[in-house]
Every structure is written in structure tokens, then in C-alpha cells.
XYZ file of C-alpha atoms in Angstrom:
500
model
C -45.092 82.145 48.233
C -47.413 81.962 51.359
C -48.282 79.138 53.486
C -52.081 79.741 54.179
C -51.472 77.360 57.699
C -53.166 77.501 60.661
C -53.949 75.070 63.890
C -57.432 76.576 64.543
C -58.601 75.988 61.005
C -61.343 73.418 62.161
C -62.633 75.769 64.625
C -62.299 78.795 62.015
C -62.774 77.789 58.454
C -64.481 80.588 57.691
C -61.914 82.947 59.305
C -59.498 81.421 57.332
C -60.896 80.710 54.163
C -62.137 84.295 54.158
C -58.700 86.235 55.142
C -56.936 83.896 51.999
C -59.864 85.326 49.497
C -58.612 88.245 50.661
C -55.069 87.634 49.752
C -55.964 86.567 46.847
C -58.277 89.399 46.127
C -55.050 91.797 46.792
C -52.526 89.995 44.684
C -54.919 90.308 41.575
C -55.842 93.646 42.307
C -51.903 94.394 42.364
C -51.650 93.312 38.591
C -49.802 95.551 36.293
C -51.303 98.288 33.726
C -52.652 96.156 30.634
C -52.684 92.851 32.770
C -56.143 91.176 31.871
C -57.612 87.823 33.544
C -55.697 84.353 32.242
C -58.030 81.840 30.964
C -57.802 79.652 34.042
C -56.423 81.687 36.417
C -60.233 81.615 38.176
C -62.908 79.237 37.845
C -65.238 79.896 34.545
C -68.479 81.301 35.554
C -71.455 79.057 34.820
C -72.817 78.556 31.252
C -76.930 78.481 31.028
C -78.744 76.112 30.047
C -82.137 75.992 27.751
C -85.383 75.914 29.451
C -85.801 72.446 27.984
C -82.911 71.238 28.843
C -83.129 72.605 32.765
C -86.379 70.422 32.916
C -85.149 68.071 31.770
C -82.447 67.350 34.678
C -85.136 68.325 37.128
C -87.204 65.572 35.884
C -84.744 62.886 35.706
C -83.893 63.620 39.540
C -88.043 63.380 39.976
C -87.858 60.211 38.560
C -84.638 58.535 40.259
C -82.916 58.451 37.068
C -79.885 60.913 38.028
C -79.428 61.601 42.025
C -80.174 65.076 43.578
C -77.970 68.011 43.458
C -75.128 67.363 45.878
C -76.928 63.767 46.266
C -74.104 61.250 47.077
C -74.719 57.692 44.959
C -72.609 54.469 44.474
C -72.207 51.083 43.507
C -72.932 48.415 46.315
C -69.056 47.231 46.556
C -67.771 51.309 46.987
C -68.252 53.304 50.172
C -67.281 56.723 50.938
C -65.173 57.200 54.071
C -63.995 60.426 54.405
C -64.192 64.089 52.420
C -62.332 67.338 53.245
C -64.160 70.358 51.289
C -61.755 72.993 50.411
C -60.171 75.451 52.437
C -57.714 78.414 52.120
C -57.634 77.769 48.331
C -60.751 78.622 46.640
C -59.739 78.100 42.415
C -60.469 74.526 40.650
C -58.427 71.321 42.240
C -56.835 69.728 39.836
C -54.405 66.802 40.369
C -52.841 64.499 43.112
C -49.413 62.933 43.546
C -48.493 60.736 46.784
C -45.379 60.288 48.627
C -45.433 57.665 52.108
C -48.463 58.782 54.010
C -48.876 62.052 52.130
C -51.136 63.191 49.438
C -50.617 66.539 47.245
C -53.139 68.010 45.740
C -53.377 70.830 42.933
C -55.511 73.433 43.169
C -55.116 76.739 40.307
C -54.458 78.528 42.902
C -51.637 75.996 44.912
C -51.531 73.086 46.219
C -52.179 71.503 49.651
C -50.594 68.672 51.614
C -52.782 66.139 53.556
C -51.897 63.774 55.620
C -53.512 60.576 55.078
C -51.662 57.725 57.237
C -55.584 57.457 58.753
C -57.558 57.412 55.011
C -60.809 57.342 57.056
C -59.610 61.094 58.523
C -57.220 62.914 56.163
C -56.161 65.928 57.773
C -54.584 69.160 56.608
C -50.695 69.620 56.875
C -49.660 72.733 54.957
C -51.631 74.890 51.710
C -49.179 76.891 49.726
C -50.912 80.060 47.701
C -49.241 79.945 44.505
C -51.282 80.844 42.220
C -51.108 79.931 38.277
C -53.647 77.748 36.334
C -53.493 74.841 36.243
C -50.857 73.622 38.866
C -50.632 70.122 38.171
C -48.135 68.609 40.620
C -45.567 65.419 40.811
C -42.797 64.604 43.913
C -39.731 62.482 43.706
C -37.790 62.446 47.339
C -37.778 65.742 48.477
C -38.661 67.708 45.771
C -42.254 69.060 44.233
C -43.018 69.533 40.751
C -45.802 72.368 39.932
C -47.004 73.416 36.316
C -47.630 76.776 35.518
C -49.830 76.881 31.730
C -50.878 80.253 32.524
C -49.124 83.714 31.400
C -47.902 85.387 34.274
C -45.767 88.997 34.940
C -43.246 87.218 36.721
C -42.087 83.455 38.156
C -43.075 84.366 42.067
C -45.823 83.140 44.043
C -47.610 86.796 44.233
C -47.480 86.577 40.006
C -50.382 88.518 38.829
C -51.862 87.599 35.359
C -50.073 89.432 32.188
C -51.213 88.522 28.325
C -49.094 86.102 26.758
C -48.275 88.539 24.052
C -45.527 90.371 26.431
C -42.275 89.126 26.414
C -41.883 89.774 30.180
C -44.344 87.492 30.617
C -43.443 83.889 32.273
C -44.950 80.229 32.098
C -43.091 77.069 33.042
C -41.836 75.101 35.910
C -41.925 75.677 39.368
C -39.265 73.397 42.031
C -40.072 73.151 45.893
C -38.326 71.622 48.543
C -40.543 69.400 50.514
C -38.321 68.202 53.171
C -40.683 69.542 55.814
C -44.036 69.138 54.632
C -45.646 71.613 56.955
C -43.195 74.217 55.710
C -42.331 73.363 51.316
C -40.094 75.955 50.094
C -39.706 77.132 46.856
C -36.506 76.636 45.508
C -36.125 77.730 41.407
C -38.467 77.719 38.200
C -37.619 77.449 34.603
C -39.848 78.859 31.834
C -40.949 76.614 28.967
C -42.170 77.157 25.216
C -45.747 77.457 25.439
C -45.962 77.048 29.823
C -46.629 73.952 31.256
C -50.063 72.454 31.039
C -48.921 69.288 32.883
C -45.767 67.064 33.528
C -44.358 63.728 33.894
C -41.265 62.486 36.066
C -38.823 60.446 34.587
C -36.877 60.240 37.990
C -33.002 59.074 38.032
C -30.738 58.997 40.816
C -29.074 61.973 41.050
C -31.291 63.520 38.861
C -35.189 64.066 37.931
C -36.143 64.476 33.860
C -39.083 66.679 33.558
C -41.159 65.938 30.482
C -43.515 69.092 30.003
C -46.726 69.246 27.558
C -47.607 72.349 26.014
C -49.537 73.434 23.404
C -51.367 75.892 21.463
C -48.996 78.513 19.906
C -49.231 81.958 18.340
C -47.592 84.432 16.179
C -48.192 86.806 18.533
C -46.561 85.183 21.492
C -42.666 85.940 21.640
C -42.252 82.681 24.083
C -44.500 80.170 22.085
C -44.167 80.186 18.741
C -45.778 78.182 16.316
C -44.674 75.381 15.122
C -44.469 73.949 18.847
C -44.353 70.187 17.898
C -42.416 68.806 21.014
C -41.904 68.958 24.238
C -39.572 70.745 26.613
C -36.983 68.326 28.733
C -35.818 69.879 32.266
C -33.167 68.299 34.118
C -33.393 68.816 37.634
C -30.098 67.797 40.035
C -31.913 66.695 43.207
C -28.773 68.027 45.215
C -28.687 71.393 43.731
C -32.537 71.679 42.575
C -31.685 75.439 41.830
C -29.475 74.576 38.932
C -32.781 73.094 36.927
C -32.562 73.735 33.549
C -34.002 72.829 29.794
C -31.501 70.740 28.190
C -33.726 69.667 24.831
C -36.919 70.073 23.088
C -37.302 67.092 20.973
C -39.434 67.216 17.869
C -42.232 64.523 17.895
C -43.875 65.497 15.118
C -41.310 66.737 12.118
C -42.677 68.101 9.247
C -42.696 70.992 6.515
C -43.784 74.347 7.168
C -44.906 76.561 10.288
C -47.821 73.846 11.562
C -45.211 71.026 11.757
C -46.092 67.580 10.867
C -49.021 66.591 13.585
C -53.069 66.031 12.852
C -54.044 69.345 10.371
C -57.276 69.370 12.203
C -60.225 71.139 10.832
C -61.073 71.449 8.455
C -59.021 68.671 6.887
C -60.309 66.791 9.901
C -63.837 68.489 11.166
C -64.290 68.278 14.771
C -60.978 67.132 15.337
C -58.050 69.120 17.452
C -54.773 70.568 15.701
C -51.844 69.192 17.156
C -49.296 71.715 18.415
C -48.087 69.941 20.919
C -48.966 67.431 23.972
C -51.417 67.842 26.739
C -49.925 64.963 29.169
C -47.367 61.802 28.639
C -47.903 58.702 30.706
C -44.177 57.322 31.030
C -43.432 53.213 32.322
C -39.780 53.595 33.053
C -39.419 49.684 33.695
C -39.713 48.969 30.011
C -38.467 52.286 28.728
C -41.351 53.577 27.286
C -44.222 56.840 27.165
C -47.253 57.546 25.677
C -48.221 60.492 24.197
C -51.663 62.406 24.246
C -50.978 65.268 21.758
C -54.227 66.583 21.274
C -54.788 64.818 17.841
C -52.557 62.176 17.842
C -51.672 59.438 20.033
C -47.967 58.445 20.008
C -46.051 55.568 21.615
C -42.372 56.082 22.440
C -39.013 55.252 23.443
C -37.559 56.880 26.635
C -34.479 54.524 26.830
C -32.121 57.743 26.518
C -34.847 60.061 28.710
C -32.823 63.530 27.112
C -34.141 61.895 23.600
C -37.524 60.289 23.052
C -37.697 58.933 19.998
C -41.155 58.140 18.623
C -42.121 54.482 17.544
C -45.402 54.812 16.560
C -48.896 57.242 15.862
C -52.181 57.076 15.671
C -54.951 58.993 14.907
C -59.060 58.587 15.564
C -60.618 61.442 13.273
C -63.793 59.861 14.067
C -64.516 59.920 17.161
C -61.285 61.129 19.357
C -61.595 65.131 19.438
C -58.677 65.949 21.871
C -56.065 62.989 23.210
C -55.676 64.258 26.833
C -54.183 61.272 28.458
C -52.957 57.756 28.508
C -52.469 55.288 30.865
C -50.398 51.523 29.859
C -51.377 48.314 31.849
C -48.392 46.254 33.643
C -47.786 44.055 30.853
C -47.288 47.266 28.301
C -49.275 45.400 25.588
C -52.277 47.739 25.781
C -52.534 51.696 26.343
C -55.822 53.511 27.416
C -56.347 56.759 25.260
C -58.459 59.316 27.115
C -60.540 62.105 24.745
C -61.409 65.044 26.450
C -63.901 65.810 24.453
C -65.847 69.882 24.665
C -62.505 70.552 26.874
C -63.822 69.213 29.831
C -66.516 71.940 30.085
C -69.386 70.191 28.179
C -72.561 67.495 28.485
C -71.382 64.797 26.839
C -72.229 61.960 28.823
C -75.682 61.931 27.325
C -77.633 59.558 24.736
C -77.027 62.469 22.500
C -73.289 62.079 22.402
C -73.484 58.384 22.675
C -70.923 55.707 23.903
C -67.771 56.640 21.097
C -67.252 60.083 21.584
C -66.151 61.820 25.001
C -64.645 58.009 25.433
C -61.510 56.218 26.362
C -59.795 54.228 23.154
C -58.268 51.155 24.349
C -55.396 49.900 22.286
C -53.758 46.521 21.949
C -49.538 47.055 21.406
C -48.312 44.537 18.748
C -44.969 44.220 17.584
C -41.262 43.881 19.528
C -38.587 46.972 20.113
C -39.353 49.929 17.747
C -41.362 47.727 15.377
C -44.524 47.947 17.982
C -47.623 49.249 17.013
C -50.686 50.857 18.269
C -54.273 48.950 17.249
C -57.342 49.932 18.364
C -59.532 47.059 20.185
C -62.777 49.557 21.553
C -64.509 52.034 23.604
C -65.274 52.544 27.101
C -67.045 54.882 28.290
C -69.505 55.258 31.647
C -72.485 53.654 31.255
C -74.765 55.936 33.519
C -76.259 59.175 31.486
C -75.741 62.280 33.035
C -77.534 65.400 33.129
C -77.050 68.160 30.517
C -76.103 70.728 33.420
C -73.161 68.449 34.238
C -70.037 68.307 32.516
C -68.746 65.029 31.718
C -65.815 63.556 29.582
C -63.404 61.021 30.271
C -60.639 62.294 32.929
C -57.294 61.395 34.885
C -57.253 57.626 36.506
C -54.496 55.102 37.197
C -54.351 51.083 37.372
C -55.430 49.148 40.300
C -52.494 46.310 40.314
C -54.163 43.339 39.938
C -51.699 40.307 38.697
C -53.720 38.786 35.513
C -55.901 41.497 35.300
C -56.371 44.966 33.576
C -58.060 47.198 36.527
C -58.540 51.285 36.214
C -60.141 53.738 38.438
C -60.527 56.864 36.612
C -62.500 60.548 36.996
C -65.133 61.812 34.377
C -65.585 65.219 36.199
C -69.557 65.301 36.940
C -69.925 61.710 35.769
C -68.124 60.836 38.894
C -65.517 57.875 39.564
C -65.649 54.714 37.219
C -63.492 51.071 38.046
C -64.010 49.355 34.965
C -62.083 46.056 33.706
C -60.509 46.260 30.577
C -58.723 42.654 30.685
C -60.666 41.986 27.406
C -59.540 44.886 25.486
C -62.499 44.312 23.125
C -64.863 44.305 25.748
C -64.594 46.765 28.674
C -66.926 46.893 31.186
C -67.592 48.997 34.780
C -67.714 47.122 37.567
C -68.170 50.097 40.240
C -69.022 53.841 40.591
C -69.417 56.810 42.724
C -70.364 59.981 42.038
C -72.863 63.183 42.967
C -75.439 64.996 41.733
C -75.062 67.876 39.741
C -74.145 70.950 41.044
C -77.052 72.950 39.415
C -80.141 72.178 37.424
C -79.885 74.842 35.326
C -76.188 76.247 34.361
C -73.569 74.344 33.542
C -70.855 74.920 36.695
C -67.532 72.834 35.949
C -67.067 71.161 38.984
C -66.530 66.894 39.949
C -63.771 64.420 40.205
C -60.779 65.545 38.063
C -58.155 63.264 39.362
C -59.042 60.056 40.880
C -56.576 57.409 41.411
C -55.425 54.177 43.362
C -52.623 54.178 46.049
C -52.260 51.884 49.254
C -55.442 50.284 49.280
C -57.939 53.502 48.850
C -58.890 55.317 45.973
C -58.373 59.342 46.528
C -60.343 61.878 44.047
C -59.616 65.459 43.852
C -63.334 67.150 43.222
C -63.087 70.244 41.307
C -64.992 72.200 44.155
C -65.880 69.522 46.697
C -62.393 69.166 47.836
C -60.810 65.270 48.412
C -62.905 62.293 48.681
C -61.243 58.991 49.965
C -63.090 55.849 48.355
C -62.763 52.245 49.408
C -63.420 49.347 47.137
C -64.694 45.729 48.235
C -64.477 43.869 45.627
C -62.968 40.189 44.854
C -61.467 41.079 41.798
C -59.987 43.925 42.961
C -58.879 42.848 46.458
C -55.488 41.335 45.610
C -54.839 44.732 45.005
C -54.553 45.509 48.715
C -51.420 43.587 48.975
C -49.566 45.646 46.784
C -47.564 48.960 48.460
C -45.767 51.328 46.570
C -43.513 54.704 48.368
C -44.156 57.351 45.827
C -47.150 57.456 43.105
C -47.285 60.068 40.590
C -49.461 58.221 38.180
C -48.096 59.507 34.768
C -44.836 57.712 36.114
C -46.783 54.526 36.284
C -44.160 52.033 38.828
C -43.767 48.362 38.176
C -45.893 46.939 40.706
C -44.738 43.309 40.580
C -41.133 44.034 40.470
């Protein structure tokens, strides 16, 4: 591990930024005979566009219809206080946790500590090069929760990339201790079936449950074989973090053969992803339950005994859903928001083309008492503002904004920007503010915008994919009451009770 600090870094961001390429440069170069790039382990070089296509974003920027490359825009009741760009860590930021008057950001290749006690002038604490795609990150006291989802020749911080198809190879968990936030230490990792792609927190108090979502199997891979219908459960003692271990992998979807017993996918189900797995859970530990996004099925379930999830009910949307990347339940637990990352995040699909079903959230009423609850779908919701075809767009991570009475979300769509929509009508959702840029290029798709925006304190906070963190601020009636609310710790797929 190396902590990429330094006081003058105002004064020498170049200096800096230049000497951790470097780094960086050294510890791929260092990669061992038959290592070959990771999908993720850098940022994926830009995809061109048609001719037709290319004009057409220049003339909907001509005509006021889309803002200008880089061109900052926003609804009337949003303003836009503060950004930091990014620094010593120059791969894809990914996701944000916060603890007191801390944020943590991922980034593939890290993660980076700011201090935001002033949200109008967040300021660097510590960055920690660790790199390993696609480094989503949680906290719980003192300890810091990083996913590793991509193959790697060892469980160290100067990991180089190996295939997946070596049994050497590692993917999983890593632990630090965050006691001194200028200074987080790394403190023990556990591999996991398949890596981790993200994580959620079920925290106790002398221990933390890690739920981790995996997917995507092979025959060929000695660590993640198929079928991989679960998810691995890590018990972590916070007194003796080191002794972290797996202690289940519960079976979510059961079924005959090697695929298991999740959505068959094409071509049974064109368009639509196999599941082999989960790509996040969204846990409420105040009524004991989780919500699974499992690529292409959505699952509601039990986490009174957090070692054993038991499963209460699934959907499916062969329609319209293409991959179930997230969920997110309001207070009352009678409704969960699906997210579909539709064209994996990399595509156009906030266009008339696409329309306003697919590349969507699916809201959901739950029905039903104890294990007898169901999932039923109410609608769609999905930004209302076309985007260009150079920018990609699909609905991301957001969280809640606790409103008593009301059902309040902020939530990313990568190039499309930030969204707070109301969804108190679950039958008719509607956005009620929005920020967001212009596309990075006219030309190419380059993945880049918000992938992680979220509400804590008073402020939203937005991780941009190359932009760095944006701090938002809402003034808004009906979200307002919100302001009163304070919470210690927020990682967002461990949603609190706000109201308790």
C-alpha cells in the first residue's frame, strides 16, 4: 500500500499527480510473465461514434438543447458549491461512503479521504494507491471495506493484473484500519468466489457481516466456478479485523444443473442478462430485510439471521430490465427502487431512441406481511432530459433524502448527470431537480459522469467518473425538512432508519 500524501499538493498538483502515474506506470510494468490487462483495471479507451451521430451532438449544443462540453447546467433550486478534480489517482471514481465529517471515495485505482466538515471547501486528507477495479468502499467505526472484482497475482497493494484462469490469482476483500485517517492501514483480505464487484455492511457490535456480489463464472476459472448463484458472507471481528473470514455462501437461487436456478437469459430471454450471481444488495437492518439486484432478477429478503438470508420473494422484467444493478427501499419498506444498468454503463441510452422503459429505474410497491410479502411493479422513472449519443447514460447509484411522508431520491445516471425525483406516488414518479455537464466529447463515447451521488448531512456529494467530487446543495420546500435529519455513518446500501 502507498499513501500518495502530500502538504504542497495545491501548490504542486502536477508534481504530484505526475510522480503517482509514475508509480503506477512501474507497478504495471512489474507484472508477471503471461499477466495481461484486467478489464477494469484502467479506464476503457473511447468508443467512436458515426459521423451522423457526432453531428448530431454538435448540433443539439448549437441549438441549446444539450449544454457544451464540460458546460455546467442545473435546475433553478440546485447550486454547485464546491468540486475537487482528481489528484494522485488517475483510474475511474467509483463510490462514496461517509463517516462524521469524512467522505471516502473509490477510485479503481484506491480510494481517497476528504474532509468535508466545510462542504463549500472539501479538502484532501489522505489517497491510498491500491489498485484493483472496481474498489467500491463501505466504513463501520474504524474499519474500511474495499472490493477487489478484478484478478490479481497477489492480495497486496503493488498487485499487478494476472488472468483469472491461474489459480494463484486473487479477488476478494480488502480490511483497513482507519483510526487515523491521514494514515489508513491495511490490516487483512479474504478472497471470494468470483471477487468482489461491490459490498454491503450488515454491521453488529462486535462484529461487521460482509455481504459480497459477484458474478459471472467460468469453467476455466479454478476460483469461480459456475454455478455461482449466491453470495459470499465475511465476518469481520472489529477487535481483531485480521481474523476476517468467509463463514457461508448462501444459495439464492437453487436449482438443477451447472447454471443454477436464476433468469436463463438469452436466448430464452433475448436482451436480457444471465443470472450468476448479484451485482449489489441494498440491506435496511431496522426491519431485517435486503434487496437483491442479481443481474436478472430482483429478489427481496430476510436478513433476520445475517449468516443466512433467506429469500422471500423474485421478480423478473424480461421486457424492459436488461441488468438489475441496484436497489434502494424507502423508510416505510413498502416500496423498493430497481435500478437497470442497461449497455453496462458504457452506452447512449438516454436518447428518444431507447425511450423512457429501458435504461430505467422499476419502482415496486411491497404487499404482503413477514415472508408472505411480495414484489409488484407500480412504473418507470427515468430522466426526462435526452442526452447526447457521445454520452453514456443509464440509471446509477443514489440514496433517499429523509423526508417524513415523503419518498425523496437523489441518484447518478453517469453523463445524464444527478436526478432528485419524488416517487411518493409509486405510479407516478416525477424529477423535481437536476445537475449535470456536458459531454465530455462530441465525437467518441468516453465513460466518464456522476457514478455515485448521494445525500448525507444536508448536501448531496457525487463522485464524477473523471471530474473528481462535486458537493451539491438543494433548496427546495419539499426537500428541506430533510436538513434536520443527521446521521454518524452513511454507507448507502446499509440504508439507517432515519426517524428512529
Amino acid at each position: 500500500m502507498t499513501l500518495l500524501n502530500n502538504p504542497r499538493t495545491r501548490r504542486r498538483r502536477f508534481g504530484v499527480g505526475a510522480a503517482a502515474l509514475g508509480l503506477i506506470a512501474a507497478l504495471f510494468s512489474a507484472a508477471p510473465a503471461g499477466a495481461t490487462p484486467d478489464p477494469g483495471d484502467s479506464p476503457a479507451a473511447p468508443k467512436s461514434v458515426s459521423k451522423s451521430d457526432a453531428a448530431d451532438a454538435k448540433a443539439a449544443i448549437k441549438s441549446g438543447k444539450i449544454p457544451a462540453p464540460d458546460e455546467i447546467v442545473h435546475s433553478d433550486n440546485i447550486k454547485h458549491l464546491a468540486n475537487i478534480p482528481k489528484d494522485a489517482l488517475p483510474g475511474l471514481n467509483t463510490d462514496i461512503a461517509f463517516q462524521g465529517k469524512y467522505a471516502f471515495a473509490g477510485n479503481y485505482d484506491g480510494f481517497r479521504i476528504y474532509d468535508i466538515s466545510n462542504p463549500k471547501k472539501p479538502r484532501t486528507v489522505s489517497q491510498v494507491l491500491c489498485p484493483g477495479s472496481q474498489n467500491d468502499v463501505s466504513v463501520s467505526g474504524n474499519l474500511l471495506f474495499l472490493s477487489t472484482d478484478s484478478s490479481r497475482s497477489d492480495n497486496s497493494c503493488s498487485s499487478t493484473t494476472q488472468p483469472a484462469t491461474e489459480k494463484s490469482s486473487w479477488e476478494g476483500m480488502k480490511v483497513f484500519d482507519i483510526s487515523d485517517k491521514a494514515n489508513p492501514r491495511y490490516v487483512s483480505a479474504v478472497e471470494t468466489a468470483c471477487g468482489s464487484h461491490t459490498h454491503t455492511l450488515v454491521p453488529e457490535k462486535k462484529s461487521v457481516y460482509v455481504y459480497v456480489s459477484s458474478y459471472s463464472p467460468s469453467a476455466t476459472f479454478p476460483d469461480c466456478q459456475p454455478p455461482h448463484d449466491g453470495i459470499s458472507v465475511i465476518k469481520v471481528p472489529r477487535k481483531a479485523p485480521q481474523k476476517a473470514a468467509v463463514v457461508d455462501f448462501p444459495v439464492l437461487f437453487p436449482g438443477e444443473g451447472p447454471d443454477g436456478g436464476g433468469n436463463p437469459g438469452g436466448p430464452t430471454n433475448p436482451g436480457v442478462s444471465k443470472t450468476t450471481g448479484c451485482h449489489d444488495i441494498t440491506v435496511l437492518p431496522s426491519k431485517d430485510l435486503a434487496a437483491g439486484a442479481c443481474m436478472g432478477d430482483g429478489i427481496l429478503f430476510s436478513i433476520k439471521d445475517p449468516e443466512n438470508p433467506k429469500v422471500i420473494d423474485r421478480v423478473q422484467d424480461n421486457k424492459n430490465f436488461a441488468f438489475w444493478h441496484s436497489a434502494t427501499f424507502n423508510q416505510k419498506a413498502n416500496k423498493v427502487v430497481f435500478t437497470d444498468e442497461l449497455g453496462g454503463g458504457g452506452g447512449a441510452t438516454c436518447d428518444e431512441a431507447t425511450g423512457p422503459e429501458r435504461g430505467a429505474n422499476g419502482i415496486y410497491d411491497v404487499t404482503g406481511k413477514g415472508n408472505h410479502r411480495k414484489l409488484v411493479f407500480k412504473s418507470y422513472y427515468k430522466i426526462p432530459r435526452h442526452q447526447a449519443a457521445t454520452e453514456n447514460c443509464v440509471a446509477h447509484n443514489g440514496s433517499l433524502i429523509p423526508v417524513k411522508g415523503k419518498d425523496l431520491m437523489v441518484q447518478a445516471w453517469y453523463q445524464g448527470g444527478v436526478s432528485v425525483w419524488d416517487f411518493t406516488n409509486s405510479s407516478k414518479p416525477k424529477e423535481i431537480g437536476y445537475f449535470e455537464r456536458g459531454p465530455l466529447t462530441t465525437d467518441a463515447i468516453q465513460i466518464g459522469g456522476s457514478w455515485s451521488a448521494y445525500y448525507y448531512n444536508g448536501y448531496v456529494y457525487s463522485n464524477d467518473i473523471e471530474k473528481g467530487l462535486d458537493v451539491l446543495k438543494i433548496d427546495d420546500k419539499r426537500t428541506d425538512p430533510a436538513e434536520r435529519v443527521r446521521v454518524r455513518e452513511l454507507n448507502v446500501q446499509t440504508q439507517p432508519d432515519y426517524f428512529d
